[in-house]
Every structure is written in structure tokens, then in C-alpha cells.
Short mmCIF file of C-alpha atoms in Angstrom, two decimals:
data_model
loop_
_atom_site.label_atom_id
_atom_site.label_comp_id
_atom_site.label_asym_id
_atom_site.label_seq_id
_atom_site.Cartn_x
_atom_site.Cartn_y
_atom_site.Cartn_z
CA MET A 1 23.36 10.42 33.57
CA ARG A 2 21.93 13.59 32.04
CA LYS A 3 23.72 12.74 28.75
CA VAL A 4 22.27 9.22 28.77
CA VAL A 5 18.75 10.56 29.30
CA GLY A 6 19.28 13.10 26.53
CA PHE A 7 20.49 10.37 24.17
CA LEU A 8 17.45 8.20 24.97
CA VAL A 9 15.13 11.14 24.40
CA LEU A 10 16.83 11.77 21.05
CA ILE A 11 16.45 8.13 20.00
CA ALA A 12 12.81 8.13 21.11
CA GLY A 13 12.24 11.34 19.18
CA LEU A 14 13.65 9.79 15.99
CA ALA A 15 11.45 6.72 16.44
CA TRP A 16 8.37 8.87 16.93
CA ALA A 17 9.29 10.85 13.79
CA GLN A 18 9.26 7.74 11.65
CA ILE A 19 6.29 7.25 9.32
CA PRO A 20 5.06 3.67 9.70
CA LEU A 21 3.69 2.06 6.54
CA LYS A 22 2.12 -1.37 6.48
CA VAL A 23 2.31 -2.50 2.85
CA GLY A 24 0.75 -5.53 1.23
CA VAL A 25 2.78 -7.16 -1.56
CA ILE A 26 0.95 -9.51 -3.93
CA LEU A 27 3.17 -11.17 -6.53
CA PRO A 28 3.42 -14.43 -8.50
CA LEU A 29 5.93 -16.37 -6.42
CA SER A 30 4.76 -19.57 -8.07
CA GLY A 31 3.18 -20.40 -11.43
CA ALA A 32 4.02 -19.13 -14.91
CA SER A 33 5.30 -15.70 -13.80
CA ALA A 34 7.32 -16.87 -10.79
CA VAL A 35 10.68 -15.72 -12.23
CA SER A 36 9.38 -12.17 -12.57
CA GLY A 37 7.61 -12.30 -9.21
CA LYS A 38 10.65 -13.46 -7.26
CA ALA A 39 12.84 -10.86 -9.00
CA ALA A 40 10.33 -8.15 -8.12
CA LEU A 41 10.23 -9.28 -4.48
CA ASN A 42 14.03 -9.16 -4.25
CA GLY A 43 13.99 -5.56 -5.47
CA ILE A 44 11.15 -4.63 -3.12
CA GLN A 45 12.86 -6.18 -0.08
CA LEU A 46 16.20 -4.53 -0.95
CA ALA A 47 14.59 -1.09 -1.15
CA ALA A 48 12.58 -1.69 2.05
CA ASP A 49 15.78 -2.55 3.93
CA GLU A 50 17.42 0.66 2.69
CA VAL A 51 14.38 2.78 3.55
CA ASN A 52 14.16 1.32 7.05
CA ALA A 53 17.88 1.85 7.61
CA ALA A 54 17.51 5.52 6.60
CA GLY A 55 15.05 5.92 9.47
CA LYS A 56 12.48 8.38 8.08
CA VAL A 57 9.89 5.81 6.97
CA ARG A 58 9.33 2.40 8.56
CA LEU A 59 8.04 -0.20 6.10
CA GLU A 60 6.39 -3.43 7.18
CA LEU A 61 5.89 -5.74 4.20
CA ILE A 62 3.22 -8.44 4.21
CA VAL A 63 3.86 -10.71 1.22
CA VAL A 64 1.35 -13.09 -0.39
CA ASP A 65 1.65 -15.33 -3.46
CA ASP A 66 -0.96 -14.92 -6.22
CA GLY A 67 0.28 -18.09 -7.96
CA THR A 68 -0.13 -16.40 -11.37
CA ASP A 69 -3.71 -17.55 -10.97
CA PRO A 70 -6.78 -15.33 -10.56
CA ALA A 71 -8.47 -18.04 -8.45
CA LYS A 72 -5.61 -17.79 -5.91
CA ALA A 73 -5.01 -14.07 -6.27
CA VAL A 74 -8.46 -12.86 -5.21
CA PRO A 75 -8.50 -14.64 -1.79
CA ALA A 76 -4.85 -13.64 -1.22
CA PHE A 77 -5.73 -10.00 -1.89
CA THR A 78 -8.85 -10.24 0.28
CA LYS A 79 -6.68 -11.51 3.15
CA LEU A 80 -4.46 -8.43 2.83
CA MET A 81 -7.56 -6.25 3.10
CA THR A 82 -9.56 -8.03 5.81
CA VAL A 83 -7.00 -9.86 7.98
CA ASP A 84 -3.83 -7.81 7.59
CA LYS A 85 -5.79 -4.58 7.09
CA VAL A 86 -3.32 -2.86 4.77
CA ASP A 87 -4.37 0.15 2.73
CA ILE A 88 -1.34 0.26 0.42
CA VAL A 89 -0.64 -2.63 -1.98
CA ILE A 90 2.29 -3.25 -4.34
CA GLY A 91 1.74 -5.94 -6.99
CA GLY A 92 -0.29 -6.66 -10.06
CA LEU A 93 2.34 -8.32 -12.24
CA ALA A 94 0.47 -10.68 -14.60
CA SER A 95 -2.26 -8.99 -16.62
CA GLY A 96 -4.85 -11.74 -16.22
CA VAL A 97 -4.43 -11.75 -12.44
CA THR A 98 -4.51 -7.96 -12.18
CA PHE A 99 -7.66 -7.82 -14.30
CA ALA A 100 -9.30 -10.26 -11.86
CA LEU A 101 -8.26 -8.03 -8.94
CA SER A 102 -9.93 -4.92 -10.38
CA GLY A 103 -13.25 -5.64 -8.69
CA PRO A 104 -11.83 -6.39 -5.22
CA VAL A 105 -9.46 -3.40 -5.42
CA LYS A 106 -12.36 -1.06 -6.19
CA GLN A 107 -14.37 -2.65 -3.37
CA TYR A 108 -11.71 -2.18 -0.66
CA GLY A 109 -10.05 0.97 -2.05
CA PRO A 110 -6.30 0.63 -1.33
CA LEU A 111 -3.56 2.72 -2.89
CA PHE A 112 -2.55 0.25 -5.62
CA LEU A 113 1.01 0.55 -7.00
CA VAL A 114 1.12 -1.72 -10.04
CA ILE A 115 4.44 -3.22 -11.12
CA GLY A 116 3.43 -4.97 -14.37
CA ALA A 117 0.06 -5.74 -15.99
CA ALA A 118 0.85 -4.25 -19.41
CA SER A 119 -2.44 -5.23 -21.05
CA SER A 120 -4.69 -2.32 -21.95
CA VAL A 121 -7.56 -4.57 -20.82
CA VAL A 122 -6.30 -3.82 -17.31
CA GLU A 123 -6.21 -0.11 -18.12
CA GLN A 124 -9.89 -0.30 -19.07
CA ALA A 125 -10.73 -2.30 -15.93
CA PHE A 126 -9.23 0.35 -13.63
CA GLU A 127 -10.64 3.34 -15.51
CA GLY A 128 -11.77 5.96 -13.01
CA TYR A 129 -10.16 4.32 -9.98
CA PRO A 130 -8.43 7.28 -8.25
CA LEU A 131 -5.68 5.39 -6.38
CA PHE A 132 -4.32 3.36 -9.32
CA PHE A 133 -0.63 4.11 -10.05
CA HIS A 134 0.72 2.11 -13.00
CA TYR A 135 4.53 2.11 -13.26
CA HIS A 136 5.10 -0.37 -16.13
CA PRO A 137 4.50 0.80 -19.73
CA TRP A 138 1.20 -0.29 -21.33
CA ASP A 139 1.09 -2.81 -24.17
CA TYR A 140 0.72 -0.06 -26.77
CA HIS A 141 3.98 1.43 -25.47
CA ASN A 142 5.61 -1.99 -25.88
CA VAL A 143 4.21 -2.28 -29.40
CA ALA A 144 5.53 1.18 -30.33
CA ALA A 145 9.03 0.25 -29.19
CA ALA A 146 8.94 -3.15 -30.93
CA LEU A 147 7.60 -1.65 -34.16
CA GLN A 148 10.54 0.73 -34.29
CA PHE A 149 12.81 -2.35 -34.26
CA PHE A 150 10.75 -4.16 -36.90
CA GLN A 151 10.87 -1.07 -39.09
CA TYR A 152 14.66 -1.16 -38.81
CA LEU A 153 14.71 -4.90 -39.69
CA ASN A 154 12.57 -4.24 -42.75
CA ARG A 155 14.63 -1.26 -43.90
CA GLU A 156 18.16 -2.48 -43.12
CA HIS A 157 17.84 -6.26 -43.44
CA GLY A 158 14.98 -6.74 -45.88
CA ALA A 159 12.75 -8.66 -43.45
CA LYS A 160 9.27 -9.06 -44.98
CA LYS A 161 7.41 -11.93 -43.27
CA VAL A 162 6.53 -12.26 -39.56
CA ALA A 163 4.94 -15.26 -37.85
CA ILE A 164 3.40 -14.26 -34.50
CA LEU A 165 2.83 -16.87 -31.80
CA TYR A 166 0.84 -15.34 -28.92
CA GLU A 167 -0.61 -16.71 -25.69
CA ASP A 168 -4.39 -16.64 -25.45
CA GLY A 169 -4.63 -14.65 -22.18
CA PRO A 170 -4.99 -10.87 -21.75
CA PHE A 171 -1.22 -10.36 -21.89
CA GLY A 172 -0.71 -11.98 -25.28
CA SER A 173 -3.96 -11.42 -27.07
CA ALA A 174 -4.89 -7.84 -26.14
CA GLY A 175 -4.36 -5.62 -29.15
CA ILE A 176 -2.98 -8.39 -31.38
CA GLY A 177 -5.26 -7.27 -34.23
CA VAL A 178 -3.91 -3.73 -34.09
CA TYR A 179 -0.38 -5.05 -33.87
CA LYS A 180 -0.91 -7.15 -37.01
CA GLN A 181 -2.24 -4.10 -38.86
CA GLN A 182 0.74 -1.99 -37.80
CA LEU A 183 3.21 -4.60 -39.06
CA GLU A 184 1.37 -4.81 -42.37
CA LYS A 185 1.63 -1.02 -42.68
CA LEU A 186 5.39 -1.42 -42.33
CA GLY A 187 5.33 -3.76 -45.34
CA TYR A 188 5.25 -7.14 -43.60
CA GLN A 189 3.20 -10.19 -44.44
CA VAL A 190 1.87 -11.50 -41.10
CA GLN A 191 0.58 -14.88 -39.96
CA ALA A 192 -0.59 -14.82 -36.33
CA GLU A 193 -1.84 -17.77 -34.25
CA PRO A 194 -2.69 -18.10 -30.54
CA PHE A 195 -1.45 -20.86 -28.26
CA LYS A 196 -2.88 -22.13 -24.99
CA ALA A 197 -1.01 -20.40 -22.16
CA GLY A 198 1.06 -22.87 -20.12
CA SER A 199 0.53 -25.76 -22.54
CA GLY A 200 4.15 -25.97 -23.72
CA GLN A 201 2.90 -27.48 -26.98
CA PHE A 202 3.81 -25.52 -30.10
CA THR A 203 4.65 -28.21 -32.67
CA ALA A 204 1.43 -28.00 -34.69
CA ILE A 205 1.54 -24.20 -35.00
CA LEU A 206 5.26 -24.11 -35.74
CA THR A 207 4.74 -26.69 -38.48
CA ARG A 208 2.13 -24.42 -40.09
CA PHE A 209 4.56 -21.51 -39.76
CA ARG A 210 7.20 -23.54 -41.63
CA ALA A 211 5.00 -23.47 -44.72
CA PHE A 212 4.73 -19.67 -44.33
CA ALA A 213 8.59 -19.42 -44.19
CA PRO A 214 8.80 -16.30 -41.99
CA ASP A 215 11.87 -14.09 -41.73
CA ILE A 216 10.97 -13.48 -38.07
CA LEU A 217 9.31 -15.75 -35.50
CA TYR A 218 7.79 -13.47 -32.87
CA TRP A 219 6.30 -15.01 -29.72
CA ILE A 220 4.36 -13.21 -27.00
CA GLY A 221 4.10 -15.30 -23.84
CA TYR A 222 5.85 -16.11 -20.58
CA ASP A 223 9.33 -17.29 -19.63
CA VAL A 224 8.27 -20.95 -19.49
CA ASP A 225 7.61 -20.82 -23.26
CA ALA A 226 11.12 -19.75 -24.30
CA LEU A 227 12.94 -23.07 -24.30
CA PRO A 228 10.06 -25.22 -25.66
CA ILE A 229 9.65 -22.82 -28.60
CA ALA A 230 13.38 -22.77 -29.37
CA THR A 231 13.48 -26.57 -29.13
CA GLN A 232 10.31 -27.36 -31.09
CA ALA A 233 11.14 -24.84 -33.85
CA ARG A 234 14.27 -26.89 -34.56
CA GLN A 235 12.37 -30.16 -34.32
CA VAL A 236 9.88 -29.15 -37.03
CA GLY A 237 12.56 -27.59 -39.26
CA LEU A 238 11.41 -23.97 -38.90
CA ARG A 239 14.31 -21.67 -39.91
CA PRO A 240 13.49 -17.99 -39.30
CA LYS A 241 16.25 -15.43 -39.63
CA LEU A 242 15.39 -14.04 -36.22
CA ILE A 243 13.55 -15.42 -33.19
CA TYR A 244 12.15 -12.53 -31.18
CA GLY A 245 10.47 -12.99 -27.79
CA ALA A 246 8.39 -10.68 -25.64
CA PRO A 247 7.91 -12.30 -22.21
CA PRO A 248 7.84 -10.25 -18.98
CA SER A 249 11.00 -12.12 -17.99
CA TRP A 250 13.31 -14.79 -19.39
CA PRO A 251 14.07 -18.19 -17.81
CA ILE A 252 16.84 -18.20 -15.24
CA GLY A 253 19.97 -19.64 -16.84
CA PHE A 254 18.50 -19.48 -20.37
CA GLU A 255 21.68 -17.79 -21.58
CA LYS A 256 23.65 -20.94 -20.73
CA ASN A 257 21.59 -23.07 -23.12
CA PRO A 258 23.06 -23.07 -26.68
CA LEU A 259 19.50 -22.81 -28.04
CA SER A 260 19.30 -19.26 -26.68
CA ASN A 261 22.10 -18.02 -28.93
CA ASP A 262 21.01 -15.16 -31.24
CA ILE A 263 17.44 -15.03 -29.85
CA ALA A 264 16.40 -11.40 -29.44
CA GLY A 265 13.96 -9.63 -27.17
CA MET A 266 13.04 -6.37 -25.51
CA THR A 267 13.78 -5.25 -22.00
CA ALA A 268 13.61 -2.10 -19.94
CA TRP A 269 16.86 -2.65 -18.10
CA LEU A 270 20.06 -4.68 -17.96
CA PRO A 271 22.85 -4.36 -15.39
CA THR A 272 25.00 -2.71 -18.07
CA VAL A 273 22.73 0.37 -18.05
CA ALA A 274 25.15 3.11 -17.06
CA ASN A 275 23.12 5.74 -15.17
CA PRO A 276 24.09 6.36 -11.52
CA GLN A 277 20.85 4.90 -10.07
CA SER A 278 21.31 1.69 -12.07
CA ARG A 279 24.94 1.30 -10.95
CA ARG A 280 23.91 1.92 -7.34
CA PHE A 281 21.12 -0.66 -7.60
CA VAL A 282 23.49 -3.29 -9.07
CA GLU A 283 26.03 -2.76 -6.30
CA ALA A 284 23.39 -2.94 -3.55
CA TYR A 285 21.77 -6.02 -5.12
CA ARG A 286 25.11 -7.83 -5.39
CA LYS A 287 25.93 -6.99 -1.77
CA LYS A 288 22.59 -8.31 -0.46
CA TYR A 289 22.06 -11.35 -2.70
CA GLY A 290 25.60 -12.23 -3.79
CA GLU A 291 24.77 -12.07 -7.50
CA VAL A 292 23.67 -9.71 -10.25
CA THR A 293 20.18 -9.98 -11.70
CA GLU A 294 19.21 -9.33 -15.32
CA GLU A 295 15.47 -9.24 -14.55
CA TYR A 296 14.06 -5.74 -14.92
CA MET A 297 11.28 -6.51 -12.46
CA ALA A 298 13.91 -6.34 -9.69
CA PRO A 299 14.78 -2.66 -10.25
CA MET A 300 11.08 -2.01 -10.97
CA GLY A 301 10.16 -3.28 -7.48
CA TYR A 302 13.07 -1.32 -6.05
CA THR A 303 11.80 1.83 -7.79
CA ILE A 304 8.24 1.44 -6.54
CA VAL A 305 9.26 1.09 -2.89
CA ASN A 306 11.62 4.06 -3.09
CA SER A 307 8.95 6.21 -4.71
CA LEU A 308 6.44 5.18 -2.05
CA ALA A 309 8.84 6.02 0.77
CA LEU A 310 9.75 9.37 -0.79
CA ALA A 311 6.08 10.23 -1.27
CA ALA A 312 5.29 9.31 2.34
CA GLU A 313 8.17 11.48 3.49
CA LYS A 314 6.93 14.42 1.40
CA ALA A 315 3.38 13.87 2.62
CA GLY A 316 4.57 13.58 6.23
CA SER A 317 1.87 11.02 6.74
CA ALA A 318 0.90 7.36 6.40
CA ASP A 319 -2.48 8.35 4.99
CA LYS A 320 -2.95 6.70 1.59
CA ASN A 321 -4.68 9.71 0.05
CA ARG A 322 -1.97 12.15 1.13
CA ILE A 323 0.71 9.74 -0.14
CA ALA A 324 -1.12 9.44 -3.47
CA GLU A 325 -1.20 13.21 -3.76
CA ALA A 326 2.57 13.35 -3.16
CA LEU A 327 3.20 10.50 -5.64
CA ALA A 328 1.26 12.36 -8.31
CA GLY A 329 3.72 15.25 -8.17
CA LEU A 330 6.87 13.17 -7.74
CA LYS A 331 9.89 13.43 -10.03
CA MET A 332 12.55 10.88 -9.16
CA PRO A 333 15.66 9.50 -10.93
CA THR A 334 15.56 5.70 -11.21
CA PRO A 335 17.53 2.89 -12.91
CA PHE A 336 15.10 3.32 -15.85
CA GLY A 337 15.48 7.11 -16.08
CA LEU A 338 13.26 9.83 -14.64
CA LEU A 339 9.98 8.69 -13.04
CA SER A 340 7.00 11.02 -13.02
CA PHE A 341 3.28 10.37 -13.41
CA LYS A 342 0.91 11.65 -16.06
CA PRO A 343 -2.43 10.45 -17.50
CA SER A 344 -2.24 7.35 -19.70
CA ASP A 345 -2.29 7.90 -23.49
CA THR A 346 -5.96 6.89 -23.65
CA GLY A 347 -6.87 9.07 -20.67
CA ARG A 348 -8.52 6.14 -18.89
CA THR A 349 -6.15 6.22 -15.90
CA LYS A 350 -4.62 9.29 -14.25
CA TYR A 351 -1.23 8.07 -13.11
CA GLN A 352 1.10 6.42 -15.64
CA GLY A 353 4.78 6.19 -14.74
CA PHE A 354 7.01 4.93 -17.57
CA GLY A 355 6.38 4.89 -21.33
CA PRO A 356 8.01 3.45 -24.48
CA GLU A 357 11.24 5.39 -23.88
CA ILE A 358 12.52 2.83 -21.36
CA TRP A 359 12.52 -0.11 -23.80
CA PHE A 360 15.51 -1.31 -25.85
CA GLN A 361 16.31 -4.47 -27.82
CA PHE A 362 18.86 -7.09 -26.80
CA GLN A 363 20.18 -10.35 -28.20
CA TYR A 364 21.57 -13.44 -26.48
CA LEU A 365 25.18 -13.44 -27.64
CA GLN A 366 27.92 -15.65 -26.25
CA GLY A 367 26.09 -16.48 -23.04
CA SER A 368 24.70 -13.08 -22.04
CA ARG A 369 22.21 -10.46 -23.09
CA ARG A 370 23.74 -7.61 -25.10
CA PRO A 371 21.89 -4.41 -26.11
CA VAL A 372 21.71 -4.26 -29.94
CA PHE A 373 19.09 -1.56 -30.72
CA PRO A 374 18.72 1.41 -30.90
CA LYS A 375 22.24 2.35 -31.82
CA ASN A 376 22.69 4.82 -28.96
CA VAL A 377 22.46 1.97 -26.41
CA ALA A 378 23.86 -0.90 -28.54
CA THR A 379 27.02 -2.55 -27.26
CA ARG A 380 27.18 -5.18 -30.06
CA PRO A 381 25.87 -5.35 -33.65
CA LEU A 382 22.72 -7.41 -34.20
CA ARG A 383 23.37 -10.89 -35.63
CA TYR A 384 20.91 -11.22 -38.51
CA PRO A 385 20.34 -13.87 -39.65
CA GLY A 386 20.89 -15.84 -36.48
CA GLU A 387 22.29 -19.33 -36.17
CA TYR A 388 18.84 -20.98 -36.22
CA TYR A 389 18.68 -19.88 -39.91
CA LEU A 390 22.30 -20.68 -40.72
CA ARG A 391 22.33 -24.16 -39.18
#
């Protein structure tokens, strides 16, 4: 009997030692960014299960759908603050939605752990907010990584003309002028035109691009644009040597469509990344969901939850300010490499996680995404020109 009582006391002691965290999760589970949002949620839930099983921190997730729509996101966020009464929030994937949340976030004051929102417009909107932790690289980091690839295409393949097709929201249009100038400095002729986000109609612009005869068709938009652009480019007779996309995620099953072959893009992670944290994530993901994801938002969500739990453990508290202080000094290996926070390049925000170093270029080859640039991560040579030029 004495042993039983001792065991119960031990169990009770462990339970009391747990740090309980009630965490709001606001993601696009519907709308234009739903692929990214669902991938992120899978990673977040996987990490939360592991954290809860470890027993030191107890996470309770309250998930709401922002619909990739600022009009839906603001009331969903307000519910987290006023009904669910959370003071830690993970989310902020689409830039336009996150920009709309800047006012409510500043009003209610949660610890805000941001998974996406690359637009520097968002960086400006959260300037001075002390509990803003941005994990994803900013758009100027993305541009720096992409420009390195374009410099290589110019030097090694003689590419000289780029047609840029960009969505008219904060994600696609922020910094497009600077981007155009940078490409011109590399020796490119550039023709850039916006498209209405979510319209799916590109024929008129692509027809104008045909007269420009670009070596590279570069589109900046969302996953729903990928197949219509590949389809309509063929329909109007546009024959670039490379189609290069920069969405936050790619359509599920896109690799199975023959139109995807030789299309290139940039990502922060693929399951072939060989570091120990990436391999561990892939194994855990396969065990829980019965498949392997190629969406980098899944390991990004996984990383955020693990960093939050580790910071809470170091802080020994569920207090958002003490957790933020611990996060600020955190150094943690992740599937993307080492995570640590420093001020953003512009100095507007204090806590920036990853930078341009996590990006690499891939190409859809034979039904899967293969790293092709830079050479130290490439598993296959880049196909240039691609089949859309050779057809």
C-alpha cells in the first residue's frame, strides 16, 4: 500500500511540474493558402503530441481558420483573445492576412510566433511590437537567394530576359520594383506585370509576354496559380527556357501532372535534406500521418512548437514575457539548420529566426522535386532549357 501511495504521489508530482500552455493557432485551412496552412497544422500537431508525451510542458492547441481572408482572420483572432483567452498565438502565414492582424495583435498583446508572412510590409506593420517572433525569412531574404540563382543562369546559361508575373497582394507586389532593379543590374531585360490574386486568368498577360520572348517566366503567387499558368502558357504559345515559381507551397500532386516537368522553384526544405533533425521529422511524420510531406511549412510548424516548448521549459513558466525572454536567447537545431533570433536586417523587428541561408532551388524532374542549386545541395543537374521550350 505504501508503494502505491508513493507511486501516486510521484505521478501527481510530475503532473504538477508540467507547464501548461494554452496556445491559439490561426492558419489558412481554407482559401488560397490552404495547402500551406494544413501542412503547417500537421507539423504543429505532431510536435505538440511529442511535447505532451515528454511530460515537461502540456500544450493545449485551439485552432481557428483564417480562410486566407483578412475579413475572416480578424474575428477568428479576436475569438482567440476574448473567448478562448490565449496569450500565445502561432500563425500568420499569408502576408495580407498577417498585415490585417497587426492592429488586433497590438491591441491584445499576445506572444505572436509567426510562421510565414514574408512581406516586408508586415515587418513595417509590426515595428516596435515587443512580442513579435518571425521565423520565416523576409521577402528580401527570398530575393537574395533567388538572385543568386538568376546570376548563375545569366553566367552559365546565357539567360538575358525575364518576364515576371506577380500577384497584386502584399506577398507578390511588395518590393517588386527593387527586385526588377536588381535583375537589371545582373544584366537582365525585365518585363513585370501584376495579376489579380485568385483570378486564375493569365492568358492576356502571357500573350503580351510572348511578344517579349523571355528566357525565364517567373511568377510570384500562390499554389492555385501553378497549374493555370503552366496550362495557359502552352495555350498562348509562350516558350520560355525556364518556368520559375515562388509560391509559399505547391499544389498537392502537382508533380504527377506532366505540365510540372522541368518547372523550377525555391524551397527551404525537402524530405531529402540530410541533417539529423530533418530525418527525425520525416520518420515521425510518416509514422503519424502515413505519408511523407514535401511542404516546408510542416517542419516550420514543427520547429515553432518545439522552440516554444523548449523556451517554456527554460523559463520554468507559462508567462508569455518570460517565455519570450527565453526564446530570444534560444539556439536550437532544426530541420532547416540552427535556429536563433536576432534583429531583422532593417532593424524594425527584434526577433528574426531564419534568413536566406535556408533557401535552395529545386526542379520538378521525373515526378518529384530534386534540389538543383547551389551545387553543394544539388542531387541532379538543372535541365535548361526545359521541355516547355523544347516542345
